[in-house]
mmCIF file with all atom_site columns, C-alpha atoms in Angstrom:
data_model
loop_
_atom_site.group_PDB
_atom_site.id
_atom_site.type_symbol
_atom_site.label_atom_id
_atom_site.label_alt_id
_atom_site.label_comp_id
_atom_site.label_asym_id
_atom_site.label_entity_id
_atom_site.label_seq_id
_atom_site.pdbx_PDB_ins_code
_atom_site.Cartn_x
_atom_site.Cartn_y
_atom_site.Cartn_z
_atom_site.occupancy
_atom_site.B_iso_or_equiv
_atom_site.pdbx_formal_charge
_atom_site.auth_seq_id
_atom_site.auth_comp_id
_atom_site.auth_asym_id
_atom_site.auth_atom_id
_atom_site.pdbx_PDB_model_num
ATOM 1   C CA . MET A 1 1   ? -4.845  -6.725  17.582  1.00 75.00 ? 1298 MET A CA 1
ATOM 2   C CA . ASP A 1 2   ? -2.398  -10.187 18.403  1.00 84.00 ? 1299 ASP A CA 1
ATOM 3   C CA . ILE A 1 3   ? 0.476   -9.625  20.651  1.00 84.00 ? 1300 ILE A CA 1
ATOM 4   C CA . THR A 1 4   ? 2.691   -12.496 21.081  1.00 84.00 ? 1301 THR A CA 1
ATOM 5   C CA . ALA A 1 5   ? 5.773   -12.404 22.269  1.00 82.00 ? 1302 ALA A CA 1
ATOM 6   C CA . PHE A 1 6   ? 9.383   -14.633 21.572  1.00 83.00 ? 1303 PHE A CA 1
ATOM 7   C CA . THR A 1 7   ? 12.459  -15.458 23.803  1.00 84.00 ? 1304 THR A CA 1
ATOM 8   C CA . SER A 1 8   ? 15.451  -16.759 23.403  1.00 83.00 ? 1305 SER A CA 1
ATOM 9   C CA . PHE A 1 9   ? 19.009  -16.555 24.995  1.00 78.00 ? 1306 PHE A CA 1
ATOM 10  C CA . ASP A 1 10  ? 21.391  -14.031 23.511  1.00 68.00 ? 1307 ASP A CA 1
ATOM 11  C CA . GLN A 1 11  ? 23.948  -16.600 21.454  1.00 62.00 ? 1308 GLN A CA 1
ATOM 12  C CA . THR A 1 12  ? 26.040  -14.180 21.577  1.00 60.00 ? 1309 THR A CA 1
ATOM 13  C CA . PHE A 1 13  ? 26.993  -13.379 25.610  1.00 54.00 ? 1310 PHE A CA 1
ATOM 14  C CA . THR A 1 14  ? 30.396  -12.080 26.528  1.00 54.00 ? 1311 THR A CA 1
ATOM 15  C CA . HIS A 1 15  ? 29.628  -12.695 30.575  1.00 54.00 ? 1312 HIS A CA 1
ATOM 16  C CA . GLN A 1 16  ? 29.599  -9.118  30.464  1.00 56.00 ? 1313 GLN A CA 1
ATOM 17  C CA . PRO A 1 17  ? 26.956  -7.941  34.008  1.00 53.00 ? 1314 PRO A CA 1
ATOM 18  C CA . SER A 1 18  ? 26.404  -4.647  32.106  1.00 55.00 ? 1315 SER A CA 1
ATOM 19  C CA . ARG A 1 19  ? 24.818  -6.806  28.664  1.00 73.00 ? 1316 ARG A CA 1
ATOM 20  C CA . LYS A 1 20  ? 21.462  -5.573  28.125  1.00 85.00 ? 1317 LYS A CA 1
ATOM 21  C CA . ASN A 1 21  ? 18.644  -7.511  27.220  1.00 88.00 ? 1318 ASN A CA 1
ATOM 22  C CA . ARG A 1 22  ? 17.418  -7.289  22.954  1.00 90.00 ? 1319 ARG A CA 1
ATOM 23  C CA . VAL A 1 23  ? 14.036  -6.225  23.121  1.00 93.00 ? 1320 VAL A CA 1
ATOM 24  C CA . CYS A 1 24  ? 12.562  -5.913  19.191  1.00 93.00 ? 1321 CYS A CA 1
ATOM 25  C CA . ILE A 1 25  ? 8.277   -4.604  18.663  1.00 94.00 ? 1322 ILE A CA 1
ATOM 26  C CA . SER A 1 26  ? 7.986   -5.594  14.830  1.00 93.00 ? 1323 SER A CA 1
ATOM 27  C CA . PHE A 1 27  ? 4.402   -4.301  13.185  1.00 92.00 ? 1324 PHE A CA 1
ATOM 28  C CA . TYR A 1 28  ? 1.826   -6.070  10.016  1.00 90.00 ? 1325 TYR A CA 1
ATOM 29  C CA . GLN A 1 29  ? -0.969  -5.595  9.070   1.00 87.00 ? 1326 GLN A CA 1
ATOM 30  C CA . ARG A 1 30  ? -3.737  -7.838  7.729   1.00 87.00 ? 1327 ARG A CA 1
ATOM 31  C CA . PHE A 1 31  ? -6.347  -7.639  6.229   1.00 86.00 ? 1328 PHE A CA 1
ATOM 32  C CA . GLN A 1 32  ? -9.539  -9.476  6.771   1.00 85.00 ? 1329 GLN A CA 1
ATOM 33  C CA . ARG A 1 33  ? -13.215 -9.624  3.934   1.00 85.00 ? 1330 ARG A CA 1
ATOM 34  C CA . PHE A 1 34  ? -15.738 -8.782  4.325   1.00 84.00 ? 1331 PHE A CA 1
ATOM 35  C CA . ALA A 1 35  ? -18.315 -9.267  1.566   1.00 84.00 ? 1332 ALA A CA 1
ATOM 36  C CA . ILE A 1 36  ? -22.446 -7.957  1.869   1.00 83.00 ? 1333 ILE A CA 1
ATOM 37  C CA . ASP A 1 37  ? -25.375 -10.708 1.612   1.00 80.00 ? 1334 ASP A CA 1
ATOM 38  C CA . ASP A 1 38  ? -27.740 -10.284 -0.924  1.00 77.00 ? 1335 ASP A CA 1
ATOM 39  C CA . THR A 1 39  ? -30.692 -11.644 0.548   1.00 82.00 ? 1336 THR A CA 1
ATOM 40  C CA . ASP A 1 40  ? -30.614 -9.926  3.865   1.00 83.00 ? 1337 ASP A CA 1
ATOM 41  C CA . GLY A 1 41  ? -28.092 -6.787  3.804   1.00 79.00 ? 1338 GLY A CA 1
ATOM 42  C CA . THR A 1 42  ? -25.925 -8.495  6.568   1.00 85.00 ? 1339 THR A CA 1
ATOM 43  C CA . LEU A 1 43  ? -22.044 -8.808  6.159   1.00 82.00 ? 1340 LEU A CA 1
ATOM 44  C CA . VAL A 1 44  ? -20.676 -11.830 5.228   1.00 84.00 ? 1341 VAL A CA 1
ATOM 45  C CA . CYS A 1 45  ? -16.951 -12.829 6.346   1.00 84.00 ? 1342 CYS A CA 1
ATOM 46  C CA . THR A 1 46  ? -15.056 -14.442 2.932   1.00 82.00 ? 1343 THR A CA 1
ATOM 47  C CA . GLY A 1 47  ? -10.830 -14.739 4.061   1.00 82.00 ? 1344 GLY A CA 1
ATOM 48  C CA . LEU A 1 48  ? -8.236  -13.397 6.077   1.00 81.00 ? 1345 LEU A CA 1
ATOM 49  C CA . ASP A 1 49  ? -5.750  -12.533 4.709   1.00 81.00 ? 1346 ASP A CA 1
ATOM 50  C CA . PRO A 1 50  ? -1.912  -13.479 6.091   1.00 77.00 ? 1347 PRO A CA 1
ATOM 51  C CA . PRO A 1 51  ? 0.332   -10.910 7.461   1.00 72.00 ? 1348 PRO A CA 1
ATOM 52  C CA . CYS A 1 52  ? 2.566   -9.836  5.349   1.00 73.00 ? 1349 CYS A CA 1
ATOM 53  C CA . HIS A 1 53  ? 5.927   -10.472 4.498   1.00 74.00 ? 1350 HIS A CA 1
ATOM 54  C CA . PHE A 1 54  ? 7.785   -7.067  5.847   1.00 77.00 ? 1351 PHE A CA 1
ATOM 55  C CA . PRO A 1 55  ? 7.629   -5.698  9.060   1.00 80.00 ? 1352 PRO A CA 1
ATOM 56  C CA . SER A 1 56  ? 5.355   -1.949  8.387   1.00 83.00 ? 1353 SER A CA 1
ATOM 57  C CA . ARG A 1 57  ? 7.406   -0.738  11.182  1.00 87.00 ? 1354 ARG A CA 1
ATOM 58  C CA . GLN A 1 58  ? 10.204  -1.527  14.117  1.00 91.00 ? 1355 GLN A CA 1
ATOM 59  C CA . ILE A 1 59  ? 11.000  -0.973  17.217  1.00 92.00 ? 1356 ILE A CA 1
ATOM 60  C CA . ASN A 1 60  ? 14.472  -1.716  19.145  1.00 93.00 ? 1357 ASN A CA 1
ATOM 61  C CA . LEU A 1 61  ? 14.664  -1.533  22.776  1.00 92.00 ? 1358 LEU A CA 1
ATOM 62  C CA . ASN A 1 62  ? 18.053  -2.307  25.054  1.00 90.00 ? 1359 ASN A CA 1
ATOM 63  C CA . LEU A 1 63  ? 17.456  -3.003  28.095  1.00 86.00 ? 1360 LEU A CA 1
ATOM 64  C CA . VAL A 1 64  ? 18.434  -4.527  31.719  1.00 84.00 ? 1361 VAL A CA 1
ATOM 65  C CA . SER A 1 65  ? 15.350  -6.595  34.236  1.00 77.00 ? 1362 SER A CA 1
ATOM 66  C CA . HIS A 1 66  ? 15.216  -4.045  36.196  1.00 78.00 ? 1363 HIS A CA 1
ATOM 67  C CA . GLN A 1 67  ? 14.047  -1.261  33.255  1.00 81.00 ? 1364 GLN A CA 1
ATOM 68  C CA . LEU A 1 68  ? 11.581  -4.708  32.063  1.00 86.00 ? 1365 LEU A CA 1
ATOM 69  C CA . SER A 1 69  ? 8.553   -3.427  34.821  1.00 90.00 ? 1366 SER A CA 1
ATOM 70  C CA . PRO A 1 70  ? 5.060   -2.727  32.681  1.00 93.00 ? 1367 PRO A CA 1
ATOM 71  C CA . ARG A 1 71  ? 5.219   1.276   33.837  1.00 93.00 ? 1368 ARG A CA 1
ATOM 72  C CA . HIS A 1 72  ? 8.498   1.642   32.303  1.00 93.00 ? 1369 HIS A CA 1
ATOM 73  C CA . LEU A 1 73  ? 7.918   0.064   28.795  1.00 94.00 ? 1370 LEU A CA 1
ATOM 74  C CA . PHE A 1 74  ? 4.915   2.040   28.883  1.00 95.00 ? 1371 PHE A CA 1
ATOM 75  C CA . ARG A 1 75  ? 6.807   4.801   28.362  1.00 94.00 ? 1372 ARG A CA 1
ATOM 76  C CA . LEU A 1 76  ? 9.677   4.307   26.374  1.00 93.00 ? 1373 LEU A CA 1
ATOM 77  C CA . ILE A 1 77  ? 7.286   2.638   23.871  1.00 94.00 ? 1374 ILE A CA 1
ATOM 78  C CA . ASP A 1 78  ? 5.524   5.492   24.153  1.00 94.00 ? 1375 ASP A CA 1
ATOM 79  C CA . SER A 1 79  ? 7.467   7.540   23.599  1.00 94.00 ? 1376 SER A CA 1
ATOM 80  C CA . ARG A 1 80  ? 7.501   5.730   19.872  1.00 92.00 ? 1377 ARG A CA 1
ATOM 81  C CA . LEU A 1 81  ? 4.438   4.783   19.275  1.00 90.00 ? 1378 LEU A CA 1
ATOM 82  C CA . HIS A 1 82  ? 2.215   7.463   20.185  1.00 91.00 ? 1379 HIS A CA 1
ATOM 83  C CA . ASP A 1 83  ? -0.827  5.129   21.353  1.00 92.00 ? 1380 ASP A CA 1
ATOM 84  C CA . ARG A 1 84  ? -2.263  5.015   24.419  1.00 94.00 ? 1381 ARG A CA 1
ATOM 85  C CA . THR A 1 85  ? -3.872  1.937   24.492  1.00 94.00 ? 1382 THR A CA 1
ATOM 86  C CA . LEU A 1 86  ? -1.055  -0.005  22.296  1.00 94.00 ? 1383 LEU A CA 1
ATOM 87  C CA . SER A 1 87  ? 1.112   0.513   23.948  1.00 94.00 ? 1384 SER A CA 1
ATOM 88  C CA . ARG A 1 88  ? -0.177  -0.975  27.057  1.00 95.00 ? 1385 ARG A CA 1
ATOM 89  C CA . ARG A 1 89  ? -0.579  -3.896  25.901  1.00 95.00 ? 1386 ARG A CA 1
ATOM 90  C CA . ILE A 1 90  ? 2.639   -4.706  23.616  1.00 95.00 ? 1387 ILE A CA 1
ATOM 91  C CA . ALA A 1 91  ? 4.345   -2.949  27.327  1.00 95.00 ? 1388 ALA A CA 1
ATOM 92  C CA . GLU A 1 92  ? 1.711   -5.489  29.857  1.00 95.00 ? 1389 GLU A CA 1
ATOM 93  C CA . LYS A 1 93  ? 2.645   -8.641  27.102  1.00 94.00 ? 1390 LYS A CA 1
ATOM 94  C CA . ILE A 1 94  ? 6.766   -7.962  26.964  1.00 93.00 ? 1391 ILE A CA 1
ATOM 95  C CA . ALA A 1 95  ? 6.372   -7.330  31.316  1.00 93.00 ? 1392 ALA A CA 1
ATOM 96  C CA . ALA A 1 96  ? 4.956   -10.802 31.643  1.00 93.00 ? 1393 ALA A CA 1
ATOM 97  C CA . GLU A 1 97  ? 7.347   -12.322 28.903  1.00 92.00 ? 1394 GLU A CA 1
ATOM 98  C CA . ALA A 1 98  ? 10.533  -10.779 30.546  1.00 90.00 ? 1395 ALA A CA 1
ATOM 99  C CA . VAL A 1 99  ? 9.554   -12.697 34.096  1.00 88.00 ? 1396 VAL A CA 1
ATOM 100 C CA . GLN A 1 100 ? 10.070  -16.141 33.044  1.00 88.00 ? 1397 GLN A CA 1
ATOM 101 C CA . TYR A 1 101 ? 13.688  -15.045 32.928  1.00 84.00 ? 1398 TYR A CA 1
ATOM 102 C CA . VAL A 1 102 ? 14.596  -13.377 35.481  1.00 79.00 ? 1399 VAL A CA 1
ATOM 103 C CA . GLY A 1 103 ? 17.977  -14.493 37.555  1.00 74.00 ? 1400 GLY A CA 1
ATOM 104 C CA . PHE A 1 104 ? 19.616  -15.119 34.814  1.00 76.00 ? 1401 PHE A CA 1
ATOM 105 C CA . LEU A 1 105 ? 22.624  -13.973 34.023  1.00 72.00 ? 1402 LEU A CA 1
ATOM 106 C CA . GLN A 1 106 ? 21.989  -14.922 30.508  1.00 80.00 ? 1403 GLN A CA 1
ATOM 107 C CA . PRO A 1 107 ? 21.157  -11.775 28.293  1.00 85.00 ? 1404 PRO A CA 1
ATOM 108 C CA . TYR A 1 108 ? 18.718  -12.711 26.693  1.00 87.00 ? 1405 TYR A CA 1
ATOM 109 C CA . VAL A 1 109 ? 16.212  -11.797 22.911  1.00 90.00 ? 1406 VAL A CA 1
ATOM 110 C CA . MET A 1 110 ? 13.128  -11.464 23.027  1.00 92.00 ? 1407 MET A CA 1
ATOM 111 C CA . SER A 1 111 ? 10.576  -10.548 19.414  1.00 93.00 ? 1408 SER A CA 1
ATOM 112 C CA . VAL A 1 112 ? 7.304   -9.182  19.231  1.00 94.00 ? 1409 VAL A CA 1
ATOM 113 C CA . TYR A 1 113 ? 5.230   -9.419  16.365  1.00 93.00 ? 1410 TYR A CA 1
ATOM 114 C CA . VAL A 1 114 ? 1.263   -7.253  16.299  1.00 93.00 ? 1411 VAL A CA 1
ATOM 115 C CA . VAL A 1 115 ? -0.720  -7.574  14.135  1.00 91.00 ? 1412 VAL A CA 1
ATOM 116 C CA . LYS A 1 116 ? -3.466  -5.754  12.695  1.00 89.00 ? 1413 LYS A CA 1
ATOM 117 C CA . THR A 1 117 ? -6.064  -7.291  11.338  1.00 87.00 ? 1414 THR A CA 1
ATOM 118 C CA . GLN A 1 118 ? -7.840  -4.342  9.251   1.00 85.00 ? 1415 GLN A CA 1
ATOM 119 C CA . GLN A 1 119 ? -11.896 -4.895  8.354   1.00 83.00 ? 1416 GLN A CA 1
ATOM 120 C CA . VAL A 1 120 ? -12.635 -4.531  4.706   1.00 82.00 ? 1417 VAL A CA 1
ATOM 121 C CA . VAL A 1 121 ? -15.534 -4.602  2.797   1.00 81.00 ? 1418 VAL A CA 1
ATOM 122 C CA . SER A 1 122 ? -15.504 -5.499  -0.522  1.00 72.00 ? 1419 SER A CA 1
ATOM 123 C CA . LEU A 1 123 ? -17.821 -4.460  -3.904  1.00 64.00 ? 1420 LEU A CA 1
ATOM 124 C CA . ARG A 1 124 ? -20.883 -6.614  -5.085  1.00 58.00 ? 1421 ARG A CA 1
ATOM 125 C CA . GLU A 1 125 ? -19.337 -8.316  -8.379  1.00 54.00 ? 1422 GLU A CA 1
ATOM 126 C CA . GLU A 1 126 ? -22.004 -6.568  -9.837  1.00 50.00 ? 1423 GLU A CA 1
ATOM 127 C CA . GLU A 1 127 ? -20.632 -2.670  -8.480  1.00 54.00 ? 1424 GLU A CA 1
ATOM 128 C CA . GLU A 1 128 ? -17.279 -3.560  -9.517  1.00 54.00 ? 1425 GLU A CA 1
ATOM 129 C CA . GLU A 1 129 ? -17.887 -4.889  -13.026 1.00 59.00 ? 1426 GLU A CA 1
ATOM 130 C CA . GLU A 1 130 ? -20.571 -2.358  -13.636 1.00 58.00 ? 1427 GLU A CA 1
ATOM 131 C CA . GLU A 1 131 ? -17.155 -0.058  -12.428 1.00 58.00 ? 1428 GLU A CA 1
ATOM 132 C CA . THR A 1 132 ? -14.907 -1.441  -15.018 1.00 59.00 ? 1429 THR A CA 1
ATOM 133 C CA . GLN A 1 133 ? -17.611 -1.201  -17.456 1.00 60.00 ? 1430 GLN A CA 1
ATOM 134 C CA . LYS A 1 134 ? -17.226 3.052   -17.187 1.00 57.00 ? 1431 LYS A CA 1
ATOM 135 C CA . GLU A 1 135 ? -14.575 3.319   -16.704 1.00 55.00 ? 1432 GLU A CA 1
ATOM 136 C CA . GLU A 1 136 ? -14.320 1.605   -19.823 1.00 55.00 ? 1433 GLU A CA 1
ATOM 137 C CA . GLU A 1 137 ? -16.909 3.638   -21.674 1.00 58.00 ? 1434 GLU A CA 1
ATOM 138 C CA . GLU A 1 138 ? -15.864 6.372   -20.683 1.00 66.00 ? 1435 GLU A CA 1
ATOM 139 C CA . PRO A 1 139 ? -12.014 6.939   -22.449 1.00 79.00 ? 1436 PRO A CA 1
ATOM 140 C CA . THR A 1 140 ? -11.119 10.794  -22.571 1.00 83.00 ? 1437 THR A CA 1
ATOM 141 C CA . CYS A 1 141 ? -8.539  12.397  -24.951 1.00 84.00 ? 1438 CYS A CA 1
ATOM 142 C CA . ALA A 1 142 ? -4.256  13.064  -23.487 1.00 83.00 ? 1439 ALA A CA 1
ATOM 143 C CA . ILE A 1 143 ? -5.227  16.362  -24.745 1.00 83.00 ? 1440 ILE A CA 1
ATOM 144 C CA . CYS A 1 144 ? -7.837  18.812  -23.807 1.00 87.00 ? 1441 CYS A CA 1
ATOM 145 C CA . LEU A 1 145 ? -8.757  15.863  -20.532 1.00 82.00 ? 1442 LEU A CA 1
ATOM 146 C CA . GLU A 1 146 ? -12.490 15.803  -22.181 1.00 84.00 ? 1443 GLU A CA 1
ATOM 147 C CA . GLY A 1 147 ? -14.344 12.348  -22.137 1.00 82.00 ? 1444 GLY A CA 1
ATOM 148 C CA . LEU A 1 148 ? -14.155 11.224  -25.338 1.00 80.00 ? 1445 LEU A CA 1
ATOM 149 C CA . TYR A 1 149 ? -18.082 10.557  -26.356 1.00 82.00 ? 1446 TYR A CA 1
ATOM 150 C CA . LYS A 1 150 ? -19.909 8.591   -29.678 1.00 78.00 ? 1447 LYS A CA 1
ATOM 151 C CA . ASN A 1 151 ? -21.048 12.509  -30.187 1.00 83.00 ? 1448 ASN A CA 1
ATOM 152 C CA . ASP A 1 152 ? -17.605 13.217  -30.613 1.00 85.00 ? 1449 ASP A CA 1
ATOM 153 C CA . GLU A 1 153 ? -15.354 13.965  -33.531 1.00 87.00 ? 1450 GLU A CA 1
ATOM 154 C CA . THR A 1 154 ? -12.437 11.628  -32.776 1.00 84.00 ? 1451 THR A CA 1
ATOM 155 C CA . PHE A 1 155 ? -9.168  11.048  -35.074 1.00 84.00 ? 1452 PHE A CA 1
ATOM 156 C CA . ASP A 1 156 ? -7.003  7.818   -34.695 1.00 84.00 ? 1453 ASP A CA 1
ATOM 157 C CA . LEU A 1 157 ? -3.963  8.272   -35.324 1.00 80.00 ? 1454 LEU A CA 1
ATOM 158 C CA . PRO A 1 158 ? -1.861  5.571   -37.811 1.00 75.00 ? 1455 PRO A CA 1
ATOM 159 C CA . TYR A 1 159 ? -0.135  3.291   -36.191 1.00 73.00 ? 1456 TYR A CA 1
ATOM 160 C CA . CYS A 1 160 ? -0.254  3.331   -32.797 1.00 79.00 ? 1457 CYS A CA 1
ATOM 161 C CA . SER A 1 161 ? -3.942  4.086   -33.061 1.00 78.00 ? 1458 SER A CA 1
ATOM 162 C CA . HIS A 1 162 ? -3.950  6.385   -30.337 1.00 84.00 ? 1459 HIS A CA 1
ATOM 163 C CA . ARG A 1 163 ? -7.548  8.403   -30.544 1.00 84.00 ? 1460 ARG A CA 1
ATOM 164 C CA . PHE A 1 164 ? -8.422  11.906  -29.158 1.00 87.00 ? 1461 PHE A CA 1
ATOM 165 C CA . HIS A 1 165 ? -10.844 15.548  -31.045 1.00 88.00 ? 1462 HIS A CA 1
ATOM 166 C CA . SER A 1 166 ? -10.167 16.190  -34.014 1.00 89.00 ? 1463 SER A CA 1
ATOM 167 C CA . THR A 1 167 ? -9.658  19.574  -32.741 1.00 89.00 ? 1464 THR A CA 1
ATOM 168 C CA . CYS A 1 168 ? -7.602  19.066  -30.464 1.00 90.00 ? 1465 CYS A CA 1
ATOM 169 C CA . ILE A 1 169 ? -4.740  17.267  -32.590 1.00 86.00 ? 1466 ILE A CA 1
ATOM 170 C CA . GLY A 1 170 ? -5.485  19.519  -35.061 1.00 86.00 ? 1467 GLY A CA 1
ATOM 171 C CA . GLU A 1 171 ? -3.870  22.173  -32.462 1.00 88.00 ? 1468 GLU A CA 1
ATOM 172 C CA . TRP A 1 172 ? -1.143  19.623  -31.241 1.00 85.00 ? 1469 TRP A CA 1
ATOM 173 C CA . LEU A 1 173 ? -0.030  19.164  -35.084 1.00 84.00 ? 1470 LEU A CA 1
ATOM 174 C CA . GLN A 1 174 ? 0.555   22.455  -36.098 1.00 86.00 ? 1471 GLN A CA 1
ATOM 175 C CA . SER A 1 175 ? 3.492   21.854  -33.738 1.00 85.00 ? 1472 SER A CA 1
ATOM 176 C CA . HIS A 1 176 ? 4.675   18.491  -32.939 1.00 82.00 ? 1473 HIS A CA 1
ATOM 177 C CA . ASP A 1 177 ? 5.516   16.074  -34.720 1.00 82.00 ? 1474 ASP A CA 1
ATOM 178 C CA . SER A 1 178 ? 4.853   13.010  -32.818 1.00 82.00 ? 1475 SER A CA 1
ATOM 179 C CA . CYS A 1 179 ? 1.921   11.099  -31.081 1.00 86.00 ? 1476 CYS A CA 1
ATOM 180 C CA . PRO A 1 180 ? 0.946   13.428  -27.223 1.00 84.00 ? 1477 PRO A CA 1
ATOM 181 C CA . LEU A 1 181 ? 1.011   9.842   -26.154 1.00 81.00 ? 1478 LEU A CA 1
ATOM 182 C CA . CYS A 1 182 ? 3.144   7.641   -27.254 1.00 83.00 ? 1479 CYS A CA 1
ATOM 183 C CA . ARG A 1 183 ? 5.819   9.798   -28.813 1.00 80.00 ? 1480 ARG A CA 1
ATOM 184 C CA . GLU A 1 184 ? 5.640   8.066   -31.999 1.00 79.00 ? 1481 GLU A CA 1
ATOM 185 C CA . ILE A 1 185 ? 6.166   9.793   -35.101 1.00 76.00 ? 1482 ILE A CA 1
ATOM 186 C CA . LEU A 1 186 ? 3.800   11.406  -37.414 1.00 69.00 ? 1483 LEU A CA 1
ATOM 187 C CA . LEU A 1 187 ? 4.811   13.599  -39.673 1.00 54.00 ? 1484 LEU A CA 1
ATOM 188 C CA . GLU A 1 188 ? 7.836   13.059  -41.576 1.00 50.00 ? 1485 GLU A CA 1
ATOM 189 C CA . GLU A 1 189 ? 8.509   13.676  -44.680 1.00 44.00 ? 1486 GLU A CA 1
ATOM 190 C CA . ASN A 1 190 ? 4.921   13.109  -47.115 1.00 38.00 ? 1487 ASN A CA 1
ATOM 191 C CA . VAL A 1 191 ? 3.876   10.605  -44.309 1.00 41.00 ? 1488 VAL A CA 1
ATOM 192 C CA . GLU A 1 192 ? 1.086   13.254  -42.883 1.00 45.00 ? 1489 GLU A CA 1
ATOM 193 C CA . THR A 1 193 ? -0.150  12.920  -46.684 1.00 43.00 ? 1490 THR A CA 1
ATOM 194 C CA . ASP A 1 194 ? -0.606  9.524   -46.611 1.00 42.00 ? 1491 ASP A CA 1
ATOM 195 C CA . PHE A 1 195 ? -2.746  9.374   -43.868 1.00 43.00 ? 1492 PHE A CA 1
ATOM 196 C CA . GLY A 1 196 ? -5.268  12.017  -44.985 1.00 50.00 ? 1493 GLY A CA 1
ATOM 197 C CA . LEU A 1 197 ? -2.864  14.276  -41.467 1.00 50.00 ? 1494 LEU A CA 1
ATOM 198 C CA . GLU A 1 198 ? -3.124  17.500  -43.696 1.00 51.00 ? 1495 GLU A CA 1
ATOM 199 C CA . SER A 1 199 ? -5.937  17.988  -42.903 1.00 46.00 ? 1496 SER A CA 1
ATOM 200 C CA . PHE A 1 200 ? -5.881  19.316  -39.398 1.00 46.00 ? 1497 PHE A CA 1
ATOM 201 C CA . LEU A 1 201 ? -2.666  20.725  -41.223 1.00 48.00 ? 1498 LEU A CA 1
ATOM 202 C CA . SER A 1 202 ? -5.441  23.556  -41.817 1.00 44.00 ? 1499 SER A CA 1
ATOM 203 C CA . TYR A 1 203 ? -6.997  24.187  -37.970 1.00 41.00 ? 1500 TYR A CA 1
#
């Protein structure tokens, strides 16, 4: 977990004594990727993705100087974040940054960036290929949602070429005139005869 803070003076300062300091806490996530070494089974880092461009969450605080103690900040942050360890770390970071601006009359804007690194173990290329190949080898019938296997009696619809179990598409065409997937119209005048679909209408 990386926590950084940057502070600049508020350019909209209007010499109001009650003007508060603004603290914006932004949360980002990035991924550190690992692969398994085939030779010894150890994890090898293959790269660290940059943080996402947009924060996953933000917490905005408007505070006067006496509210910038670690204890007070912790209560404010944890009431929204509900993570005591992280809330304490952020509070300590903000308090340490705020100390540098004690005594200044001009309010400031503090931007706090919290970047969480999540470790991800990638499948080996062979495993990824096997998973892809398995998905490609096991298409399903969109009507019954069962697999379309080599020994099954199937039918490819004309025009769109979508494949279904013969009995499934036969029953479907008893009450529909289109492909169950793309809705291509099939049974217009004499079309069923041209494509031999009349045999399915007898089911």
